[in-house]
């Protein structure tokens, strides 16, 4: 141990010993005095918490000291409302500083000091942090506790909001049936209490469940209904979000012109009303569309503007997401070194933001790049790590997708047993969560693997299953791409093109 470390160790021991020499009552008085002094130095005590459909307050000079003030309030015997005031403010600061574990801990501590709807609001805030950053098990438990508190308090409106959040969480963790049930329950509550704004949000989220399970027509109807509600109540931010979601939906349906019109309308709304973060999000959607349509220059410009906005509003998570999309553009256009660098920057930002869920997605994409650039061992390691993250955060959808990629990678390195095992696991997941688009992709990918192995009959059966599903999904561009890939594979293998591979 060096001299400095030894000094710090002795100093800490002496400080603790001196602290413990004070009688409990004297310690409490000192903590109370410290609280009062720190409050005076920082401009006084903040106003009481504002309670609505959450806990709201304005930034205050005491915020950087809030966690210390909460400790002094607790140890100094301050009233519970003062302790809760600083615990809540410390939790909000931790959120702003991308410290999700601290934020969840502090919100939960605040909940223990509050009662009724205020307690529910603190638990809901803790659960929301966990849900946004991929801390799924803790988030769901906290939201369920919030739901019980709101039920005991008879707050039906808040119950509807929490039910909607639980529905989204179930959807994101590969439980579409549970998600759909929760969202339908939330819709019933919103309609009962006449919360039209929340009804529109729930309809948009329900559309996502329907999209993921291949119910394209129903998804579009729900988005159109959500848009009508937001226009009716004059909720311009959510109107822009619904327009953007509908634009993305139409792009996937092979209607790019209509999609571009809706995305442009969404962007105009967000710019007009100063919704910077949402404008950046829509710019990302537009850039995705340009990228997929081969409009490379337009896509790069869109990503650059989206990235600039997210940097302005200091949203590291969205910066990481956009950089991941830009990396895919670089990859698609052969700029592989730039793609690798963009993926690395993306992962660094997502780790800073504590966004484990998106980190797993980007890591899987990086694995695909590593495989494409002739580094199968590294690709497999990255994809295995991505699978581990998806399992940790409960992202069943992405877990299935990466397992399919791993199956192809394993097969390319002669690990056929592991390839078949990963593929079987992926198929179970796709079917379990009703992910029809990726179930179709799974069968098409396996057909290619079987062809490479010379198992023509198995390849033909797998292709037939995939093609049958693709034909029902309303995705003409995807269907055409898979058919072209299968025709080329048959030609390389010296096999007559399979039925259904025609244009």
Coordinates of C-alpha atoms in Angstrom, one line a residue:
X1 CA 0.0 0.0 0.0
X2 CA 1.5 3.4 -1.0
X3 CA 1.6 6.3 1.4
X4 CA -1.4 8.2 -0.1
X5 CA -3.6 5.1 0.1
X6 CA -2.5 4.4 3.7
X7 CA -3.3 8.0 4.6
X8 CA -6.8 7.9 3.0
X9 CA -7.5 4.6 4.8
X10 CA -6.5 6.0 8.2
X11 CA -8.4 9.2 7.6
X12 CA -11.6 7.3 6.8
X13 CA -11.2 5.2 9.9
X14 CA -10.5 8.2 12.2
X15 CA -13.5 10.2 10.7
X16 CA -15.8 7.2 11.3
X17 CA -14.5 6.8 14.8
X18 CA -15.0 10.5 15.6
X19 CA -18.6 10.3 14.1
X20 CA -19.5 7.4 16.3
X21 CA -18.2 9.1 19.4
X22 CA -21.2 11.5 19.2
X23 CA -24.3 10.5 21.0
X24 CA -27.3 9.7 18.6
X25 CA -29.2 12.8 19.6
X26 CA -26.1 15.0 19.0
X27 CA -25.5 13.3 15.6
X28 CA -29.1 14.0 14.6
X29 CA -28.8 17.7 15.6
X30 CA -25.6 18.0 13.5
X31 CA -27.3 16.5 10.5
X32 CA -30.2 18.8 10.9
X33 CA -27.8 21.8 11.1
X34 CA -25.9 20.6 8.1
X35 CA -29.2 20.4 6.2
X36 CA -30.1 23.9 7.1
X37 CA -26.7 25.3 6.3
X38 CA -26.6 23.6 2.9
X39 CA -30.1 24.8 2.0
X40 CA -29.2 28.4 2.9
X41 CA -26.0 28.2 0.8
X42 CA -27.9 26.8 -2.2
X43 CA -30.7 29.4 -2.2
X44 CA -33.2 27.8 0.2
X45 CA -35.5 24.8 0.2
X46 CA -37.2 24.0 -3.1
X47 CA -41.0 24.2 -3.4
X48 CA -43.1 21.2 -2.6
X49 CA -43.5 18.5 -5.2
X50 CA -46.3 19.0 -7.8
X51 CA -48.4 15.9 -8.2
X52 CA -50.4 15.2 -11.4
X53 CA -50.0 12.1 -13.5
X54 CA -46.4 11.9 -12.2
X55 CA -44.1 14.0 -10.0
X56 CA -43.1 17.3 -11.5
X57 CA -40.8 20.1 -10.4
X58 CA -38.6 22.9 -11.7
X59 CA -34.8 22.6 -11.6
X60 CA -33.4 24.1 -8.4
X61 CA -29.8 25.1 -7.2
X62 CA -30.0 22.4 -4.5
X63 CA -30.4 19.6 -7.1
X64 CA -26.6 18.7 -7.3
X65 CA -26.7 18.3 -3.5
X66 CA -30.1 16.5 -3.3
X67 CA -28.8 13.1 -2.4
X68 CA -26.7 14.4 0.4
X69 CA -29.6 16.6 1.6
X70 CA -31.8 13.6 1.6
X71 CA -29.3 11.7 3.8
X72 CA -29.0 14.7 6.2
X73 CA -32.8 15.0 6.3
X74 CA -33.2 11.3 7.1
X75 CA -30.4 11.2 9.7
X76 CA -31.5 14.6 11.2
X77 CA -35.0 13.5 11.8
X78 CA -36.6 15.8 9.3
X79 CA -40.3 15.2 8.4
X80 CA -40.9 12.5 5.8
X81 CA -42.1 15.0 3.3
X82 CA -38.7 16.8 3.4
X83 CA -36.9 13.5 3.0
X84 CA -39.1 12.6 0.1
X85 CA -38.6 16.0 -1.5
X86 CA -34.9 15.5 -1.7
X87 CA -35.0 11.8 -2.6
X88 CA -37.3 12.7 -5.6
X89 CA -35.0 15.5 -6.7
X90 CA -32.0 13.2 -6.4
X91 CA -33.7 10.6 -8.4
X92 CA -34.6 13.0 -11.2
X93 CA -31.0 14.3 -11.2
X94 CA -29.7 10.7 -11.5
X95 CA -32.0 10.2 -14.6
X96 CA -30.6 13.4 -16.2
X97 CA -27.1 12.2 -15.5
X98 CA -27.8 8.7 -17.1
X99 CA -27.4 6.8 -13.8
X100 CA -30.5 4.5 -14.1
X101 CA -29.6 2.2 -11.1
X102 CA -29.3 5.2 -8.8
X103 CA -32.5 6.7 -10.2
X104 CA -34.5 3.6 -9.6
X105 CA -33.1 3.2 -6.1
X106 CA -33.8 6.8 -5.2
X107 CA -37.3 6.8 -6.6
X108 CA -38.1 3.6 -4.7
X109 CA -36.7 5.2 -1.5
X110 CA -38.9 8.2 -2.1
X111 CA -41.9 6.0 -2.5
X112 CA -41.3 4.6 0.9
X113 CA -41.7 8.1 2.4
X114 CA -44.9 9.0 0.5
X115 CA -48.4 7.7 0.5
X116 CA -51.4 7.4 -1.8
X117 CA -51.1 8.6 -5.3
X118 CA -47.8 10.3 -4.6
X119 CA -46.3 6.9 -3.6
X120 CA -47.7 5.4 -6.8
X121 CA -46.2 8.2 -8.9
X122 CA -42.7 7.6 -7.4
X123 CA -43.0 3.8 -8.0
X124 CA -44.2 4.5 -11.6
X125 CA -41.2 6.8 -12.1
X126 CA -38.8 4.1 -10.9
X127 CA -40.4 1.5 -13.1
X128 CA -40.3 3.9 -16.1
X129 CA -36.5 4.3 -15.7
X130 CA -36.1 0.6 -15.7
X131 CA -38.3 0.0 -18.7
X132 CA -36.5 2.7 -20.8
X133 CA -33.0 1.3 -20.0
X134 CA -33.7 -2.4 -20.3
X135 CA -33.8 -3.3 -16.5
X136 CA -36.9 -5.3 -17.2
X137 CA -37.5 -7.5 -14.1
X138 CA -37.1 -4.5 -11.7
X139 CA -39.2 -2.3 -13.9
X140 CA -42.2 -4.7 -14.1
X141 CA -42.2 -5.3 -10.4
X142 CA -42.2 -1.6 -9.7
X143 CA -45.0 -0.9 -12.1
X144 CA -47.1 -3.7 -10.7
X145 CA -46.6 -2.2 -7.2
X146 CA -47.6 1.2 -8.6
X147 CA -50.7 -0.3 -10.1
X148 CA -51.7 -1.8 -6.7
X149 CA -51.1 1.6 -5.0
X150 CA -53.3 3.4 -7.5
X151 CA -56.0 0.8 -7.1
X152 CA -56.0 1.2 -3.4
X153 CA -56.1 5.0 -3.9
X154 CA -59.0 4.6 -6.3
X155 CA -57.1 6.5 -9.0
X156 CA -58.5 5.0 -12.1
X157 CA -56.9 7.4 -14.5
X158 CA -53.4 6.6 -13.2
X159 CA -54.2 2.8 -13.3
X160 CA -54.9 3.2 -17.0
X161 CA -51.5 4.8 -17.6
X162 CA -49.6 2.1 -15.7
X163 CA -51.5 -0.6 -17.5
X164 CA -50.4 0.9 -20.8
X165 CA -46.8 1.0 -19.6
X166 CA -47.0 -2.7 -18.5
X167 CA -48.4 -3.5 -22.0
X168 CA -45.5 -1.9 -23.7
X169 CA -43.1 -3.7 -21.4
X170 CA -44.7 -7.1 -22.1
X171 CA -44.5 -6.3 -25.9
X172 CA -40.8 -5.4 -25.7
X173 CA -40.0 -8.6 -23.7
X174 CA -41.5 -11.0 -26.2
X175 CA -45.0 -11.5 -24.7
X176 CA -47.3 -10.0 -27.3
X177 CA -50.4 -11.7 -26.0
X178 CA -49.8 -10.2 -22.5
X179 CA -49.0 -6.9 -24.2
X180 CA -52.1 -6.9 -26.2
X181 CA -54.2 -7.8 -23.2
X182 CA -52.7 -5.1 -21.0
X183 CA -53.1 -2.5 -23.7
X184 CA -56.7 -3.4 -24.3
X185 CA -57.3 -3.2 -20.5
X186 CA -55.7 0.2 -20.6
X187 CA -57.8 1.3 -23.5
X188 CA -61.0 0.3 -21.6
X189 CA -59.9 2.4 -18.6
X190 CA -58.9 5.4 -20.7
X191 CA -62.3 5.3 -22.4
X192 CA -64.1 5.0 -19.1
X193 CA -62.4 8.1 -17.6
X194 CA -62.5 10.0 -21.0
X195 CA -58.7 10.2 -21.3
X196 CA -58.6 10.7 -25.0
X197 CA -55.0 11.6 -25.2
X198 CA -53.9 8.4 -23.4
X199 CA -56.4 6.4 -25.5
X200 CA -54.6 7.6 -28.6
X201 CA -51.2 6.6 -27.2
X202 CA -52.4 3.2 -26.3
X203 CA -53.8 2.7 -29.8
X204 CA -50.4 3.5 -31.2
X205 CA -48.7 1.0 -28.9
X206 CA -51.3 -1.6 -29.8
X207 CA -50.4 -1.0 -33.4
X208 CA -46.8 -1.9 -32.7
X209 CA -47.9 -5.3 -31.2
X210 CA -50.0 -6.0 -34.3
X211 CA -47.1 -5.0 -36.6
X212 CA -44.7 -7.4 -34.9
X213 CA -47.1 -10.2 -35.1
X214 CA -47.7 -9.7 -38.9
X215 CA -51.2 -8.2 -38.6
X216 CA -50.4 -5.3 -40.9
X217 CA -53.9 -4.2 -41.8
X218 CA -55.1 -4.1 -38.2
X219 CA -52.0 -2.2 -37.2
X220 CA -52.7 0.5 -39.8
X221 CA -56.3 0.9 -38.6
X222 CA -55.2 1.4 -35.0
X223 CA -52.6 4.0 -36.1
X224 CA -55.2 5.8 -38.2
X225 CA -57.6 5.8 -35.2
X226 CA -54.8 7.1 -32.9
X227 CA -54.0 9.9 -35.4
X228 CA -57.7 10.9 -35.5
X229 CA -57.8 11.2 -31.7
X230 CA -54.7 13.3 -31.4
X231 CA -56.0 15.6 -34.1
X232 CA -59.4 15.8 -32.3
X233 CA -57.8 16.8 -28.9
X234 CA -55.2 19.0 -30.5
X235 CA -52.3 17.0 -29.1
X236 CA -49.7 18.1 -31.6
X237 CA -46.7 16.2 -30.3
X238 CA -48.6 12.9 -30.4
X239 CA -50.1 13.8 -33.7
X240 CA -46.6 14.1 -35.1
X241 CA -45.6 10.7 -33.5
X242 CA -48.7 9.0 -35.0
X243 CA -48.0 10.4 -38.4
X244 CA -44.4 9.2 -38.2
X245 CA -45.5 5.7 -37.1
X246 CA -48.0 5.5 -39.9
X247 CA -45.4 6.7 -42.4
X248 CA -43.1 3.9 -41.2
X249 CA -45.9 1.4 -41.5
X250 CA -46.7 2.4 -45.1
X251 CA -43.0 2.1 -46.0
X252 CA -43.0 -1.4 -44.8
X253 CA -46.1 -2.0 -46.9
X254 CA -44.3 -0.9 -50.0
X255 CA -46.0 2.5 -50.3
X256 CA -42.9 4.8 -50.2
X257 CA -44.5 7.9 -51.7
X258 CA -47.3 8.0 -49.1
X259 CA -44.8 7.2 -46.4
X260 CA -42.6 10.2 -47.3
X261 CA -45.7 12.5 -47.3
X262 CA -46.6 11.5 -43.8
X263 CA -43.1 11.7 -42.4
X264 CA -42.7 15.2 -43.9
X265 CA -46.0 16.2 -42.2
X266 CA -44.8 14.8 -38.9
X267 CA -41.5 16.6 -39.2
X268 CA -43.2 19.9 -40.0
X269 CA -45.4 19.6 -36.9
X270 CA -42.4 18.9 -34.6
X271 CA -40.4 21.8 -36.1
X272 CA -43.3 24.2 -35.9
X273 CA -43.9 23.5 -32.2
X274 CA -40.2 23.2 -31.2
X275 CA -40.2 19.5 -30.5
X276 CA -36.5 19.1 -31.1
X277 CA -36.1 15.5 -29.9
X278 CA -39.1 14.3 -31.9
X279 CA -37.9 16.1 -35.0
X280 CA -34.6 14.3 -34.6
X281 CA -36.5 11.0 -34.4
X282 CA -38.5 11.6 -37.5
X283 CA -35.3 12.7 -39.4
X284 CA -33.9 9.3 -38.5
X285 CA -37.0 7.6 -39.9
X286 CA -36.7 9.5 -43.1
X287 CA -33.0 8.7 -43.4
X288 CA -33.9 5.0 -42.9
X289 CA -36.3 5.2 -45.8
X290 CA -33.7 6.9 -48.0
X291 CA -31.1 4.4 -47.0
X292 CA -33.3 1.4 -47.9
X293 CA -34.3 3.1 -51.2
X294 CA -30.6 3.6 -52.2
X295 CA -30.7 7.4 -51.7
X296 CA -27.4 7.4 -49.9
X297 CA -26.6 11.1 -50.0
X298 CA -30.1 12.0 -48.6
X299 CA -29.8 9.3 -45.9
X300 CA -26.4 10.6 -44.8
X301 CA -27.7 14.2 -44.6
X302 CA -30.7 13.0 -42.6
X303 CA -28.7 11.1 -40.1
X304 CA -26.3 14.0 -39.7
X305 CA -29.1 16.4 -38.9
X306 CA -30.7 13.9 -36.5
X307 CA -27.4 13.4 -34.8
X308 CA -26.9 17.1 -34.4
X309 CA -30.3 17.5 -32.8
X310 CA -29.8 14.7 -30.4
X311 CA -26.4 16.2 -29.4
X312 CA -28.0 19.5 -28.8
X313 CA -30.6 18.1 -26.5
X314 CA -27.9 15.8 -24.9
X315 CA -29.8 12.6 -25.5
X316 CA -26.9 10.0 -25.6
X317 CA -29.3 7.1 -26.1
X318 CA -30.7 8.5 -29.3
X319 CA -27.3 9.6 -30.5
X320 CA -26.2 6.0 -30.1
X321 CA -29.3 4.7 -32.0
X322 CA -28.7 7.1 -34.9
X323 CA -25.0 6.2 -35.1
X324 CA -26.0 2.5 -35.3
X325 CA -28.3 3.3 -38.2
X326 CA -25.6 5.3 -39.9
X327 CA -23.2 2.4 -39.4
X328 CA -25.7 0.1 -41.3
X329 CA -25.7 2.6 -44.1
X330 CA -21.9 2.5 -44.3
X331 CA -22.0 -1.2 -44.2
X332 CA -24.6 -1.4 -47.0
X333 CA -22.4 0.9 -49.2
X334 CA -19.2 -0.9 -48.6
X335 CA -17.5 1.6 -46.3
X336 CA -16.8 -1.1 -43.7
X337 CA -14.1 0.7 -41.7
X338 CA -16.4 3.6 -41.2
X339 CA -19.2 1.2 -40.3
X340 CA -17.1 -0.4 -37.6
X341 CA -16.1 2.9 -36.1
X342 CA -19.7 4.2 -36.1
X343 CA -20.8 0.9 -34.4
X344 CA -18.1 1.4 -31.7
X345 CA -19.1 5.0 -31.1
X346 CA -22.8 3.9 -30.9
X347 CA -22.0 1.3 -28.3
X348 CA -19.9 3.7 -26.2
X349 CA -22.8 6.2 -26.1
X350 CA -25.4 3.6 -25.3
X351 CA -23.2 2.3 -22.4
X352 CA -22.9 5.8 -21.1
X353 CA -26.7 6.2 -21.3
X354 CA -27.2 2.9 -19.6
X355 CA -29.4 1.7 -22.4
X356 CA -28.7 -2.0 -22.2
X357 CA -31.6 -3.0 -24.5
X358 CA -30.3 -1.0 -27.6
X359 CA -26.7 -1.9 -26.8
X360 CA -27.7 -5.5 -27.4
X361 CA -29.3 -4.7 -30.7
X362 CA -26.3 -2.7 -31.9
X363 CA -23.9 -5.4 -30.7
X364 CA -25.7 -8.0 -32.8
X365 CA -25.5 -5.7 -35.8
X366 CA -21.8 -5.3 -35.2
X367 CA -21.5 -9.1 -35.2
X368 CA -23.0 -9.2 -38.7
X369 CA -20.4 -6.7 -39.9
X370 CA -17.6 -8.7 -38.4
X371 CA -18.9 -11.8 -40.1
X372 CA -19.2 -9.9 -43.4
X373 CA -15.6 -8.8 -43.1
X374 CA -14.2 -12.3 -42.6
X375 CA -13.9 -12.4 -38.9
X376 CA -16.3 -15.3 -37.9
X377 CA -14.8 -15.9 -34.5
X378 CA -15.2 -12.3 -33.5
X379 CA -18.7 -12.2 -35.1
X380 CA -19.8 -15.2 -33.1
X381 CA -18.4 -13.7 -29.8
X382 CA -20.3 -10.4 -30.4
X383 CA -23.5 -12.2 -31.3
X384 CA -23.3 -14.5 -28.3
X385 CA -22.8 -11.4 -26.1
X386 CA -25.8 -9.8 -27.8
X387 CA -27.9 -12.9 -27.1
X388 CA -26.8 -12.8 -23.4
X389 CA -27.9 -9.1 -23.2
X390 CA -31.3 -9.8 -24.9
X391 CA -31.9 -12.6 -22.4
X392 CA -31.0 -10.4 -19.5
X393 CA -33.3 -7.6 -20.6
X394 CA -36.0 -9.9 -21.8
X395 CA -35.8 -8.8 -25.5
X396 CA -37.2 -12.1 -27.0
X397 CA -37.7 -10.6 -30.4
X398 CA -34.1 -9.6 -30.9
X399 CA -32.9 -12.8 -29.2
X400 CA -34.6 -14.8 -31.9
X401 CA -33.2 -12.6 -34.7
X402 CA -29.6 -12.9 -33.4
X403 CA -29.9 -16.6 -32.9
X404 CA -30.8 -17.0 -36.5
X405 CA -27.7 -15.0 -37.5
X406 CA -25.6 -17.2 -35.1
X407 CA -27.0 -20.3 -36.8
X408 CA -25.7 -19.2 -40.1
X409 CA -22.3 -18.2 -38.6
X410 CA -21.9 -21.5 -36.8
X411 CA -22.7 -23.4 -40.0
X412 CA -20.1 -21.5 -41.9
X413 CA -17.4 -22.6 -39.5
X414 CA -18.5 -26.3 -39.5
X415 CA -20.3 -26.2 -36.2
X416 CA -23.5 -27.8 -37.6
X417 CA -24.8 -29.1 -34.3
X418 CA -24.6 -25.6 -32.7
X419 CA -26.1 -24.2 -35.9
X420 CA -29.1 -26.5 -35.8
X421 CA -29.6 -25.9 -32.1
X422 CA -29.5 -22.1 -32.5
X423 CA -31.9 -22.2 -35.4
X424 CA -34.3 -24.4 -33.5
X425 CA -34.2 -22.0 -30.5
X426 CA -34.8 -19.0 -32.9
X427 CA -37.9 -20.7 -34.5
X428 CA -39.4 -21.5 -31.0
X429 CA -39.1 -17.8 -30.1
X430 CA -40.5 -16.5 -33.4
X431 CA -43.5 -18.7 -33.0
X432 CA -43.9 -18.1 -29.3
X433 CA -44.1 -14.3 -29.8
X434 CA -45.9 -14.5 -33.1
X435 CA -43.1 -12.8 -35.0
X436 CA -44.4 -13.9 -38.4
X437 CA -42.0 -11.7 -40.5
X438 CA -38.9 -13.2 -38.8
X439 CA -40.4 -16.7 -38.8
X440 CA -40.5 -16.3 -42.6
X441 CA -36.9 -15.0 -42.7
X442 CA -35.8 -17.9 -40.5
X443 CA -37.2 -20.5 -43.0
X444 CA -35.6 -18.7 -46.0
X445 CA -32.2 -18.5 -44.2
X446 CA -32.4 -22.2 -43.3
X447 CA -33.1 -23.0 -46.9
X448 CA -29.9 -21.4 -47.9
X449 CA -28.0 -23.3 -45.2
X450 CA -29.5 -26.6 -46.3
X451 CA -28.6 -25.9 -49.9
X452 CA -25.0 -25.2 -48.9
X453 CA -25.0 -28.6 -47.2
X454 CA -26.4 -30.3 -50.3
X455 CA -29.7 -31.1 -48.5
X456 CA -31.9 -30.1 -51.4
X457 CA -35.2 -31.6 -50.2
X458 CA -34.8 -30.0 -46.7
X459 CA -34.0 -26.7 -48.5
X460 CA -37.1 -26.9 -50.7
X461 CA -39.3 -27.6 -47.7
X462 CA -37.9 -24.7 -45.7
X463 CA -38.2 -22.3 -48.6
X464 CA -41.9 -23.4 -49.1
X465 CA -42.7 -22.6 -45.5
X466 CA -40.9 -19.2 -45.7
X467 CA -42.4 -18.2 -49.0
X468 CA -45.9 -19.1 -47.8
X469 CA -45.6 -16.8 -44.8
X470 CA -44.0 -14.0 -46.9
X471 CA -46.9 -14.1 -49.3
X472 CA -49.3 -13.2 -46.5
X473 CA -47.4 -10.3 -44.9
X474 CA -48.0 -7.4 -47.3
X475 CA -44.3 -6.7 -47.7
X476 CA -43.7 -6.8 -51.5
X477 CA -40.1 -5.5 -51.3
X478 CA -39.1 -8.1 -48.7
X479 CA -40.8 -10.9 -50.7
X480 CA -39.0 -9.9 -53.9
X481 CA -35.6 -9.7 -52.1
X482 CA -36.0 -13.2 -50.6
X483 CA -37.1 -14.7 -53.9
X484 CA -34.1 -13.1 -55.7
X485 CA -31.7 -14.5 -53.1
X486 CA -33.2 -18.0 -53.3
X487 CA -33.0 -18.0 -57.2
X488 CA -29.3 -17.1 -57.0
X489 CA -28.7 -19.7 -54.4
X490 CA -30.3 -22.4 -56.5
X491 CA -28.3 -21.4 -59.5
X492 CA -25.0 -21.6 -57.5
X493 CA -26.0 -25.0 -56.2
X494 CA -26.9 -26.2 -59.7
X495 CA -30.5 -26.9 -58.7
X496 CA -33.6 -25.9 -60.6
X497 CA -35.2 -22.8 -59.0
X498 CA -37.7 -23.7 -56.3
X499 CA -41.4 -23.0 -56.9
X500 CA -42.3 -19.5 -55.9
X501 CA -38.9 -17.9 -56.6
X502 CA -40.1 -16.2 -59.7
X503 CA -40.4 -12.4 -59.7

